[in-house]
CSV table of C-alpha atoms in Angstrom, one decimal:
chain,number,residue,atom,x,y,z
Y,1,UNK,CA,-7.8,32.1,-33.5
Y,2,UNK,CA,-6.1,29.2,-31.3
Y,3,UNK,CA,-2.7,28.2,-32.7
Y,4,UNK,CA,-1.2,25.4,-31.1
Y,5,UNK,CA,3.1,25.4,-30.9
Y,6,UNK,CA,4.3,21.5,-30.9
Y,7,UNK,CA,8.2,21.7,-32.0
Y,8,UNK,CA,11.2,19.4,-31.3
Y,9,UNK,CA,14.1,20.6,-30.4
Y,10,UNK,CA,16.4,22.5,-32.6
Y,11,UNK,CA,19.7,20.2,-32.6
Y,12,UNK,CA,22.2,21.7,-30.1
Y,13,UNK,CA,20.7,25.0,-30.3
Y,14,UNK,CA,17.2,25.8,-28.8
Y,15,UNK,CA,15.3,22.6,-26.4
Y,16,UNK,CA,11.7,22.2,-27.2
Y,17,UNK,CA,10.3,24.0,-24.1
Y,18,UNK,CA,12.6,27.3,-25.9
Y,19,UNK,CA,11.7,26.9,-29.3
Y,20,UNK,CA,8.1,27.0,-28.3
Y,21,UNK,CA,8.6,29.6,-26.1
Y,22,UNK,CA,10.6,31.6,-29.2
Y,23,UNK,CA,7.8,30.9,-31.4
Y,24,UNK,CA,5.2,32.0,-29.3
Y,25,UNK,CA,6.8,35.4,-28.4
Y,26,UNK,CA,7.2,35.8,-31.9
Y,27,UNK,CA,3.9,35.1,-33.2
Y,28,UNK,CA,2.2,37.6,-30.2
Y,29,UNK,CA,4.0,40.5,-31.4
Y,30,UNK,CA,2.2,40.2,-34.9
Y,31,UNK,CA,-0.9,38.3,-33.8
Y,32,UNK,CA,-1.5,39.6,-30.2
Y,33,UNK,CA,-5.0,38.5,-29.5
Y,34,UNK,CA,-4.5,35.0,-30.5
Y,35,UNK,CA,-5.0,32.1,-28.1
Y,36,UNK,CA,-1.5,30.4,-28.0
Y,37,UNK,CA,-1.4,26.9,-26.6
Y,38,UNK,CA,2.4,25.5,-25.8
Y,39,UNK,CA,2.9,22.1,-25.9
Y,40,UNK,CA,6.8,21.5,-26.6
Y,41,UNK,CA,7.1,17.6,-27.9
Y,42,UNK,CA,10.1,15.0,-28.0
Y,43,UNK,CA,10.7,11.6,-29.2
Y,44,UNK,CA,12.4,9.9,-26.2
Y,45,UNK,CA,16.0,11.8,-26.8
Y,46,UNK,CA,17.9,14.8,-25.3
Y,47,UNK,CA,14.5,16.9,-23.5
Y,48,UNK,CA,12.2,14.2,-22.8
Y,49,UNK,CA,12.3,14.8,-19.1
Y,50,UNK,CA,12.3,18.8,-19.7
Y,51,UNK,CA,9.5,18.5,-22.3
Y,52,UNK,CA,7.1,16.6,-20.0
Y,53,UNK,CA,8.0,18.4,-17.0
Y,54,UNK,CA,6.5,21.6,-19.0
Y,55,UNK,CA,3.4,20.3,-20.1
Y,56,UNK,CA,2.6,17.8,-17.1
Y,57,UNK,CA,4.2,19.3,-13.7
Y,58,UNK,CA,5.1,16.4,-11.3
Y,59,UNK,CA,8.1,16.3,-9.4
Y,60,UNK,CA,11.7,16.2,-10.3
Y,61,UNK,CA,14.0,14.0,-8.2
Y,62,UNK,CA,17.8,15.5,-8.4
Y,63,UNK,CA,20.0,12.2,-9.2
Y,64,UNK,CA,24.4,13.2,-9.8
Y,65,UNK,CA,25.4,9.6,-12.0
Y,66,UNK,CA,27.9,8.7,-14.0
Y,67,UNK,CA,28.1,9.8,-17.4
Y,68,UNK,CA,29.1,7.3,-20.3
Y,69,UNK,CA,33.2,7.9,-19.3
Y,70,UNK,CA,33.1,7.7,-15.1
Y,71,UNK,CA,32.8,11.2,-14.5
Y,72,UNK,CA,29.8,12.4,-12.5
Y,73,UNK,CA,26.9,14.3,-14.3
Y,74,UNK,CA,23.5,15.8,-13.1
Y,75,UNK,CA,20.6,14.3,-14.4
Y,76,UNK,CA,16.6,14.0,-12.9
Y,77,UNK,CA,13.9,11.8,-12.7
Y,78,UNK,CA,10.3,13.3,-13.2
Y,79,UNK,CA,7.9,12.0,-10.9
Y,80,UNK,CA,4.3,12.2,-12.1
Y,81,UNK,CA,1.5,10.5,-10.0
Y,82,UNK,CA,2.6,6.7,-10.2
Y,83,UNK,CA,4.8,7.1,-13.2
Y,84,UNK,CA,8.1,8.0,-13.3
Y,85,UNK,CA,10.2,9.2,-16.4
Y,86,UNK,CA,14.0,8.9,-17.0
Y,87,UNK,CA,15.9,10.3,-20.6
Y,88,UNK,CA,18.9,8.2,-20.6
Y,89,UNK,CA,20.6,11.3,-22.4
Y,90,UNK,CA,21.2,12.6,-19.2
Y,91,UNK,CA,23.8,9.7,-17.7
Y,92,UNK,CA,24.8,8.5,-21.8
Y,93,UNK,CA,24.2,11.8,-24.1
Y,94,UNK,CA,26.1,12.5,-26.8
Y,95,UNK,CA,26.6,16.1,-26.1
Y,96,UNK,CA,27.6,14.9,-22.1
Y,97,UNK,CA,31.2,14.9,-23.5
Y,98,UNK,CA,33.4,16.4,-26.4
Y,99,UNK,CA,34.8,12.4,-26.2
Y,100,UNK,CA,34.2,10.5,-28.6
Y,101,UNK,CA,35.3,7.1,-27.8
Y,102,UNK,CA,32.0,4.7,-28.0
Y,103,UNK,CA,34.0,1.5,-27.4
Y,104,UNK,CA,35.0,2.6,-23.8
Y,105,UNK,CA,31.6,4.7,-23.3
Y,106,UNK,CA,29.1,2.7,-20.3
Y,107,UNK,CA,25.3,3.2,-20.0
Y,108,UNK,CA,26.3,2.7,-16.6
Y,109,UNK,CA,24.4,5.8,-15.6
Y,110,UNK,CA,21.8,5.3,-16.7
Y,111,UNK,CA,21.4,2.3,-14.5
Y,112,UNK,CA,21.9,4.3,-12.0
Y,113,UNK,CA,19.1,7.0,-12.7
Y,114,UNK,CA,16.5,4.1,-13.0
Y,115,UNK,CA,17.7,3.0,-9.7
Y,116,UNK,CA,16.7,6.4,-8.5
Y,117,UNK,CA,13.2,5.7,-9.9
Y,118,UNK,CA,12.6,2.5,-8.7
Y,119,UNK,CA,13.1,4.1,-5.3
Y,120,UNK,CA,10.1,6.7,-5.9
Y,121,UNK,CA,7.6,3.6,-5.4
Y,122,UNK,CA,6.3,3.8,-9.2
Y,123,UNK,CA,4.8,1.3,-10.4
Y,124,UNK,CA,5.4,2.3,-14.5
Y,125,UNK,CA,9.1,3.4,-15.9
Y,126,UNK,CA,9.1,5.6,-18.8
Y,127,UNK,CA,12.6,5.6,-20.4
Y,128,UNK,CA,13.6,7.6,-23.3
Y,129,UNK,CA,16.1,6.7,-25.5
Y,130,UNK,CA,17.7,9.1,-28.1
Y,131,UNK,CA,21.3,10.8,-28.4
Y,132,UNK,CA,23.3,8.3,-26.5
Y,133,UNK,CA,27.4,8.4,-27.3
Y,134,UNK,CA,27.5,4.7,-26.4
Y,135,UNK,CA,27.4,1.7,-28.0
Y,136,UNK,CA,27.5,-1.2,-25.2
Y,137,UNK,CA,24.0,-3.0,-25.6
Y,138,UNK,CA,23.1,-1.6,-22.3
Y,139,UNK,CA,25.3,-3.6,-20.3
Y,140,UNK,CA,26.3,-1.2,-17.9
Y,141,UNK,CA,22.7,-0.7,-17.1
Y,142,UNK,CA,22.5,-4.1,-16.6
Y,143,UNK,CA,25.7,-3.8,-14.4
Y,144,UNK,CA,24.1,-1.1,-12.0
Y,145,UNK,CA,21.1,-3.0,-12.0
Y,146,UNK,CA,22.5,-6.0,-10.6
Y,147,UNK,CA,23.7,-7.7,-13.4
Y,148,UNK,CA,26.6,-10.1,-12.9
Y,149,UNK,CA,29.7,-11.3,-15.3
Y,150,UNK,CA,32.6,-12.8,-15.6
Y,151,UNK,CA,35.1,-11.6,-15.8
Y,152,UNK,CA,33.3,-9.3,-13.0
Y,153,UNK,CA,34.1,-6.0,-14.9
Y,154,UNK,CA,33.0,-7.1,-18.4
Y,155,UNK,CA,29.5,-5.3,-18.6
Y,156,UNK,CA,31.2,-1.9,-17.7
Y,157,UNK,CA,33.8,-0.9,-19.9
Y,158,UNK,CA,32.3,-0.5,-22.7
Y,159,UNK,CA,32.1,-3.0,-25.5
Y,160,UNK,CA,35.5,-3.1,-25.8
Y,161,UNK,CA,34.9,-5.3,-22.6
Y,162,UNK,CA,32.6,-7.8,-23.5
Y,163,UNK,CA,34.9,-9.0,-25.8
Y,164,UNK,CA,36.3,-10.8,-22.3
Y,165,UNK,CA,33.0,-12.0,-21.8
Y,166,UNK,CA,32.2,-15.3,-20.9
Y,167,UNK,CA,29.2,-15.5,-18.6
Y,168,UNK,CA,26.9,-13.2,-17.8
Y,169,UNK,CA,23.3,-13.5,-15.2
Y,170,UNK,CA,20.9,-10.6,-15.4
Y,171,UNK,CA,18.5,-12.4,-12.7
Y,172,UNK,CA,19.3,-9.6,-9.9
Y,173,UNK,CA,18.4,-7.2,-13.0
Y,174,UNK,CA,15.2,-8.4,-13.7
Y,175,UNK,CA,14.4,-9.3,-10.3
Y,176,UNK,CA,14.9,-5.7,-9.2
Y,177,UNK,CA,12.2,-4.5,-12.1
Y,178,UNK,CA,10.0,-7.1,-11.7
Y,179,UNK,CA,7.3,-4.8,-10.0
Y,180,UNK,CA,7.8,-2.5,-12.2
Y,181,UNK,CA,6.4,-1.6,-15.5
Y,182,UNK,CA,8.3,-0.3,-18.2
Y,183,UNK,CA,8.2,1.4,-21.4
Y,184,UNK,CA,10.5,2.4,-23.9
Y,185,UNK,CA,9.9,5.5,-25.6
Y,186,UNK,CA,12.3,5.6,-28.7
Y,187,UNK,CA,12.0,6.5,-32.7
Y,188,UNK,CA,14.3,4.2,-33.7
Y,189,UNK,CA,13.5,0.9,-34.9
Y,190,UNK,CA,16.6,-1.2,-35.7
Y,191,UNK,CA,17.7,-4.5,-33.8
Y,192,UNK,CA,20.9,-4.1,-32.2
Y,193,UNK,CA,22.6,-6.2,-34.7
Y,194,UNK,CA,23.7,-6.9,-38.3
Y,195,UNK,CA,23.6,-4.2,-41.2
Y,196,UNK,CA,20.7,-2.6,-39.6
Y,197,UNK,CA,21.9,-2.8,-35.9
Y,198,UNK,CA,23.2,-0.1,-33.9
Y,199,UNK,CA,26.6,-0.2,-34.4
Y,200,UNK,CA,26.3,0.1,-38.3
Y,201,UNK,CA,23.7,2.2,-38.5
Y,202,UNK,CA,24.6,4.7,-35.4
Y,203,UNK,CA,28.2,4.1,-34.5
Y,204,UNK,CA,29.8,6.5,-36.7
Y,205,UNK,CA,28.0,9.9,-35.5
Y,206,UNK,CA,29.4,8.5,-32.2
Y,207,UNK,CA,33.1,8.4,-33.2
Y,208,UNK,CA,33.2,5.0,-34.1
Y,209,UNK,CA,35.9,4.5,-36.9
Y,210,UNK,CA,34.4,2.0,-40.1
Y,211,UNK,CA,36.7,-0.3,-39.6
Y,212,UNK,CA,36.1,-1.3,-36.3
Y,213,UNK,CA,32.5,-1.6,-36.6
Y,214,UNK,CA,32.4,-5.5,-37.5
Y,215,UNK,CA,34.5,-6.2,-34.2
Y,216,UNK,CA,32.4,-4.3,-32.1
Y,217,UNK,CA,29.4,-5.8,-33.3
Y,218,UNK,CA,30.9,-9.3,-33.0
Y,219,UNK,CA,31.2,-7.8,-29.3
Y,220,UNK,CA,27.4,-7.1,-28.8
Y,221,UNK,CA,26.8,-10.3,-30.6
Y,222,UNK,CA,28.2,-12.0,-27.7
Y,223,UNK,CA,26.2,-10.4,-24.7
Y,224,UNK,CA,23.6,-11.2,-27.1
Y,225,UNK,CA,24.0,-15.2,-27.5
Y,226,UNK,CA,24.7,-15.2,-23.5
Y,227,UNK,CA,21.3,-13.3,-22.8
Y,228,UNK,CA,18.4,-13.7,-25.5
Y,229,UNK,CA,19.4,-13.3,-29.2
Y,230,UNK,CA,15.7,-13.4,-30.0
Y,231,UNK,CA,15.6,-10.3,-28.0
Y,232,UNK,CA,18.3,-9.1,-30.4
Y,233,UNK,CA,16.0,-8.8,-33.6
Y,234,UNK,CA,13.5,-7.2,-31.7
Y,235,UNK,CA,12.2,-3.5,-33.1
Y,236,UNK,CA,14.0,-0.9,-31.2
Y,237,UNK,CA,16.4,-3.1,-29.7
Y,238,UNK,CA,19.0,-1.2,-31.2
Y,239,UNK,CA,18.1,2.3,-29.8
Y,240,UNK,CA,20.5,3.9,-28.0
Y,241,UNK,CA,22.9,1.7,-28.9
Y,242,UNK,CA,21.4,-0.9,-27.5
Y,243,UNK,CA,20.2,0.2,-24.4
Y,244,UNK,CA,16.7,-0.9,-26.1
Y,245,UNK,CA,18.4,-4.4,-25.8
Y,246,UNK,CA,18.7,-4.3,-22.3
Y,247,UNK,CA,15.7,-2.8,-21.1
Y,248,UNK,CA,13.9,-5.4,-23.2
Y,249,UNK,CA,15.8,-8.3,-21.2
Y,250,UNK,CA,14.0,-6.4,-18.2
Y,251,UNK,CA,10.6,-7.4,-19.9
Y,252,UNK,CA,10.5,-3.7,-21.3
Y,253,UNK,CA,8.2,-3.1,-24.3
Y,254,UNK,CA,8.9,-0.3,-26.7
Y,255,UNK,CA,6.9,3.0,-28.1
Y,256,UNK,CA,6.7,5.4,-30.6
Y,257,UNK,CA,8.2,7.9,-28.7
Y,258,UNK,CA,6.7,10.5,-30.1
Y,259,UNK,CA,3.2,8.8,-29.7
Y,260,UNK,CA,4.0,8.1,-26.1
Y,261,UNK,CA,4.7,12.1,-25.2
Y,262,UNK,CA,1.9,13.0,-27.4
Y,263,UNK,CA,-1.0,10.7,-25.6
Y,264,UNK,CA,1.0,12.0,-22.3
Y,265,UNK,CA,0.2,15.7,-23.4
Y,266,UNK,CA,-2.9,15.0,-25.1
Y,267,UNK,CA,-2.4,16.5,-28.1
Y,268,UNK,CA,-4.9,15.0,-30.0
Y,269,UNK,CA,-7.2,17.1,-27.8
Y,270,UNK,CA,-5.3,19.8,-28.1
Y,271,UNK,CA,-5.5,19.9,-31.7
Y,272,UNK,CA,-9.0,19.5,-32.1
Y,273,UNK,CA,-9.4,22.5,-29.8
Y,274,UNK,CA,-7.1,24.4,-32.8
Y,275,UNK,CA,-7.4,26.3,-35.8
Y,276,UNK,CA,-3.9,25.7,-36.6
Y,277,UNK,CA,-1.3,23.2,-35.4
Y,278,UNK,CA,2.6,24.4,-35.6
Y,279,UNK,CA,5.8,22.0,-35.2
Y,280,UNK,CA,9.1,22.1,-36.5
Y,281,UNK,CA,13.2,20.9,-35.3
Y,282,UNK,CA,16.6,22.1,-36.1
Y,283,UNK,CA,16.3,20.3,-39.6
Y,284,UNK,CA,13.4,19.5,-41.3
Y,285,UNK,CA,14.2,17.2,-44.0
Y,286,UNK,CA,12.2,13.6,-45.5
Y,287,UNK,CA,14.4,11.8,-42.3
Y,288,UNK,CA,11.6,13.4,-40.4
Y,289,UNK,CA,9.1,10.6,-41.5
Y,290,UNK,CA,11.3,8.3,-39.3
Y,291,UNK,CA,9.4,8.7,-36.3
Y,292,UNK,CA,10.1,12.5,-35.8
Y,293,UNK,CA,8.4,15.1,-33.9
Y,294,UNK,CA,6.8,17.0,-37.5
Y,295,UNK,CA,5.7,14.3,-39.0
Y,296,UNK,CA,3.9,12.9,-35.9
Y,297,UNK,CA,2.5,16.2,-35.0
Y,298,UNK,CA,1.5,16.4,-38.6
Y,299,UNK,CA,-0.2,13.1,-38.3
Y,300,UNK,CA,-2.6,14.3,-35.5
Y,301,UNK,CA,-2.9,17.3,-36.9
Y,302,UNK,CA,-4.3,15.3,-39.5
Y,303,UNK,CA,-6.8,13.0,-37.6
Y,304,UNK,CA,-8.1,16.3,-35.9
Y,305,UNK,CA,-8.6,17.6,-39.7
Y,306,UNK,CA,-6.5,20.7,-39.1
Y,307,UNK,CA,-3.1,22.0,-40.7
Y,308,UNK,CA,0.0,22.1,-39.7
Y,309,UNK,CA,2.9,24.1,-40.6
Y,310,UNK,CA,6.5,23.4,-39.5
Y,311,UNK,CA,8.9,26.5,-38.4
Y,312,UNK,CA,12.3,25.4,-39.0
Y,313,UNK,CA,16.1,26.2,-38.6
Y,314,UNK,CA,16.7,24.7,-42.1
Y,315,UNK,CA,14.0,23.0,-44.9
Y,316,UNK,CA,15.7,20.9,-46.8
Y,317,UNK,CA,12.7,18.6,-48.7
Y,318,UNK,CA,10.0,20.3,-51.7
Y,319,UNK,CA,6.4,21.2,-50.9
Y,320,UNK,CA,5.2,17.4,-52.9
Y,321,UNK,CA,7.7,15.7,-50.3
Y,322,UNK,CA,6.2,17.8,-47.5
Y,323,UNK,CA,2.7,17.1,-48.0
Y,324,UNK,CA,3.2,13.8,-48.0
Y,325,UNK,CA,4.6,14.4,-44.4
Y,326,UNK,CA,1.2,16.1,-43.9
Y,327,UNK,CA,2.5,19.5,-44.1
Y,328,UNK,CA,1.0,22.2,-45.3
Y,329,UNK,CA,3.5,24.7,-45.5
Y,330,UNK,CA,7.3,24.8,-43.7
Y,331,UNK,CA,9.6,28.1,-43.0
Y,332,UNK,CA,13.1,28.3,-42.6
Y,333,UNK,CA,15.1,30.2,-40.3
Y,334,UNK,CA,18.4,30.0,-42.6
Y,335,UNK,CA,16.5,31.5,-45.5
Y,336,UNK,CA,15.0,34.5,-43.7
Y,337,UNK,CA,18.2,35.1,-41.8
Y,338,UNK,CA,21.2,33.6,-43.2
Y,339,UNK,CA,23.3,31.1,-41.8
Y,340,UNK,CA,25.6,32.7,-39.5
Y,341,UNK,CA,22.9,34.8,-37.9
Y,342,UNK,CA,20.6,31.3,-37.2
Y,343,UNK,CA,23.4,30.0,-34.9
Y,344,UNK,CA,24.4,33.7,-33.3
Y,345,UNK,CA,20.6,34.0,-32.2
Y,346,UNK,CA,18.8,31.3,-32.9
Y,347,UNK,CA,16.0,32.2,-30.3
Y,348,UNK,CA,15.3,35.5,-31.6
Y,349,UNK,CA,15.7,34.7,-35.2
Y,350,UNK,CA,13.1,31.7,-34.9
Y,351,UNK,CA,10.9,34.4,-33.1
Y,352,UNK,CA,11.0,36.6,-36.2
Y,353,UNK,CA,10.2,33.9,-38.4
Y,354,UNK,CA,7.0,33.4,-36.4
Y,355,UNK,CA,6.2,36.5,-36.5
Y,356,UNK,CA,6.6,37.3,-40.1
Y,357,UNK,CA,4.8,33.7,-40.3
Y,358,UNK,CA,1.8,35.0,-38.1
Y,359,UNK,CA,1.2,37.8,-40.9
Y,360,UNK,CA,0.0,34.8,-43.3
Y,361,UNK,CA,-1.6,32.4,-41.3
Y,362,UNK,CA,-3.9,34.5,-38.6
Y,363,UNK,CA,-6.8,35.7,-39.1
């Protein structure tokens, strides 16, 4: 039997290339004679570089930047053939910092890394967007870039900043990408303003208090009305708090993400070449119909008309709401384990659950 292992990562606990790897040790020790394929997925957030890197090889370019607060981080661009792929997480995440102050927070960085890119002699950008802390539109990646302002530090600080703006020229930006291809590789959907926009939507996971969040829009609003507000309302725009935004002003055109790593793996290949198709993440809930890794494994699971299961650290959704997710069955970590053992040893517990998983599904 060939079982194919496509899983997210599991929140801050286990990256994709780990939880595959946990899975598949698991399931050997009950199933040892299946064929195991590993194909560890993301959607454009925290991994994306890792993920590929594990499934397609290429080269990885070492590139210190800043992170979203000044200080310097270590992040990598993977070079594969005449593509290159950054994962803005690496100069902007979340998780960079135990800050959490998103109206000082740059994507400065991540200017930087895509410098670092450019300078490979690619001809396509791949940038994934998912788990930022900031919430500045992507003007310090416009900044880095070659982006101008006035006052000259207004793209960099943050949006507390741009509310100083008053002019702003990304010509040396987009002259600096203009050979370049690129692609953004994000779940998220929302334009980078109004009720729907990244400040409202994401700001609060970021630290951003309620009742600032109509200021700091008002702030984005601004770079907005001196760039392309029809760029604005574009889908995805809002990712990463709007570093979609920003990379679409640099004639960027947005993915699935999830898509984009999956026709990069060929997993629809994969999966016909399966009996069985397993996925999971940290949290396997209905949320993961919003362009998650299950439900777009599931999908092409689907297509190739063979199930999928999901192995996960918690299921929080009934079988009906499942199914329509296009899974057939989901197991949870928390319920074979408990809670507090999950998080002591979450590798070794999600092995177990594969492998007491493997005793009903191999044959």
């Amino acid at each position: 039997m060939r079982v194919l292992f496509a899983p997210d990562s599991f929140g801050g606990t286990l990256t994709a290339v780990e939880a595959t790897q946990a899975m598949a040790e698991g399931w050997r020790r009950r199933a040892p004679h299946d064929d195991l394929v590993l194909a560890p997925m993301s959607d454009g957030g925290p991994g994306f570089v890792d993920t590929l890197h594990a499934s397609l090889g290429g080269r990885l370019v070492a590139a210190p930047v800043s992170d979203q607060y000044g200080g310097e981080t270590s992040a990598a661009v993977l070079v594969v053939d005449d593509t290159a792929y950054v994962e803005a997480a690496q100069a902007c995440g979340l998780d960079l910092s135990p800050r959490r102050e998103p109206e000082v927070a740059t994507t400065y960085g991540v200017g930087q890394l895509i410098i670092v890119a450019i300078e490979e002699g690619v001809s396509r950008l791949v940038v994934g967007l998912g788990g930022s802390g900031t919430n500045d539109a992507g003007a310090g990646c416009l900044a880095a870039l070659g982006g101008t302002a006035e006052p000259p530090d207004a793209l960099t600080g943050g949006p507390r900043a741009l509310a100083t703006l008053s002019a702003v020229d990304v010509g040396g930006a987009q002259e600096r990408m203009a050979d370049v291809a690129v692609v953004i590789a994000t779940d998220v959907d929302n334009p980078l303003l109004g009720l729907r926009g990244a400040t409202n939507v994401y700001g609060t996971q970021k630290g951003l208090a309620e009742e600032r969040k109509q200021l700091v829009d008002a702030h984005l609003a601004k770079l907005a009305e001196l760039t392309d507000r029809r760029v604005a309302d574009r889908k995805g725009a809002g990712a990463a708090g709007g570093l979609g935004f920003a990379l679409m002003l640099l004639g960027g055109q947005r993915v699935e993400g999830v898509r984009m790593v999956s026709e990069a793996l060929g997993l629809a290949q994969l999966a016909r070449q399966a009996d069985l198709v397993v996925t999971g993440e940290g949290a396997f809930d209905f949320s993961s119909r919003s362009g998650k890794v299950p439900y777009g494994v599931a999908q092409i699971a689907g297509e190739a008309i063979r199930p999928c299961i999901a192995l996960a650290g918690q299921v929080l959704i009934g079988s009906r709401e499942m199914r329509t997710l296009g899974v057939e069955s989901a197991y949870s970590v928390v319920d074979l384990v408990g809670e507090r053992a999950a998080f002591a040893d979450p590798r070794g517990t999600l092995s177990d659950l594969a492998e007491r998983v493997a005793s009903t599904w191999s044959r």
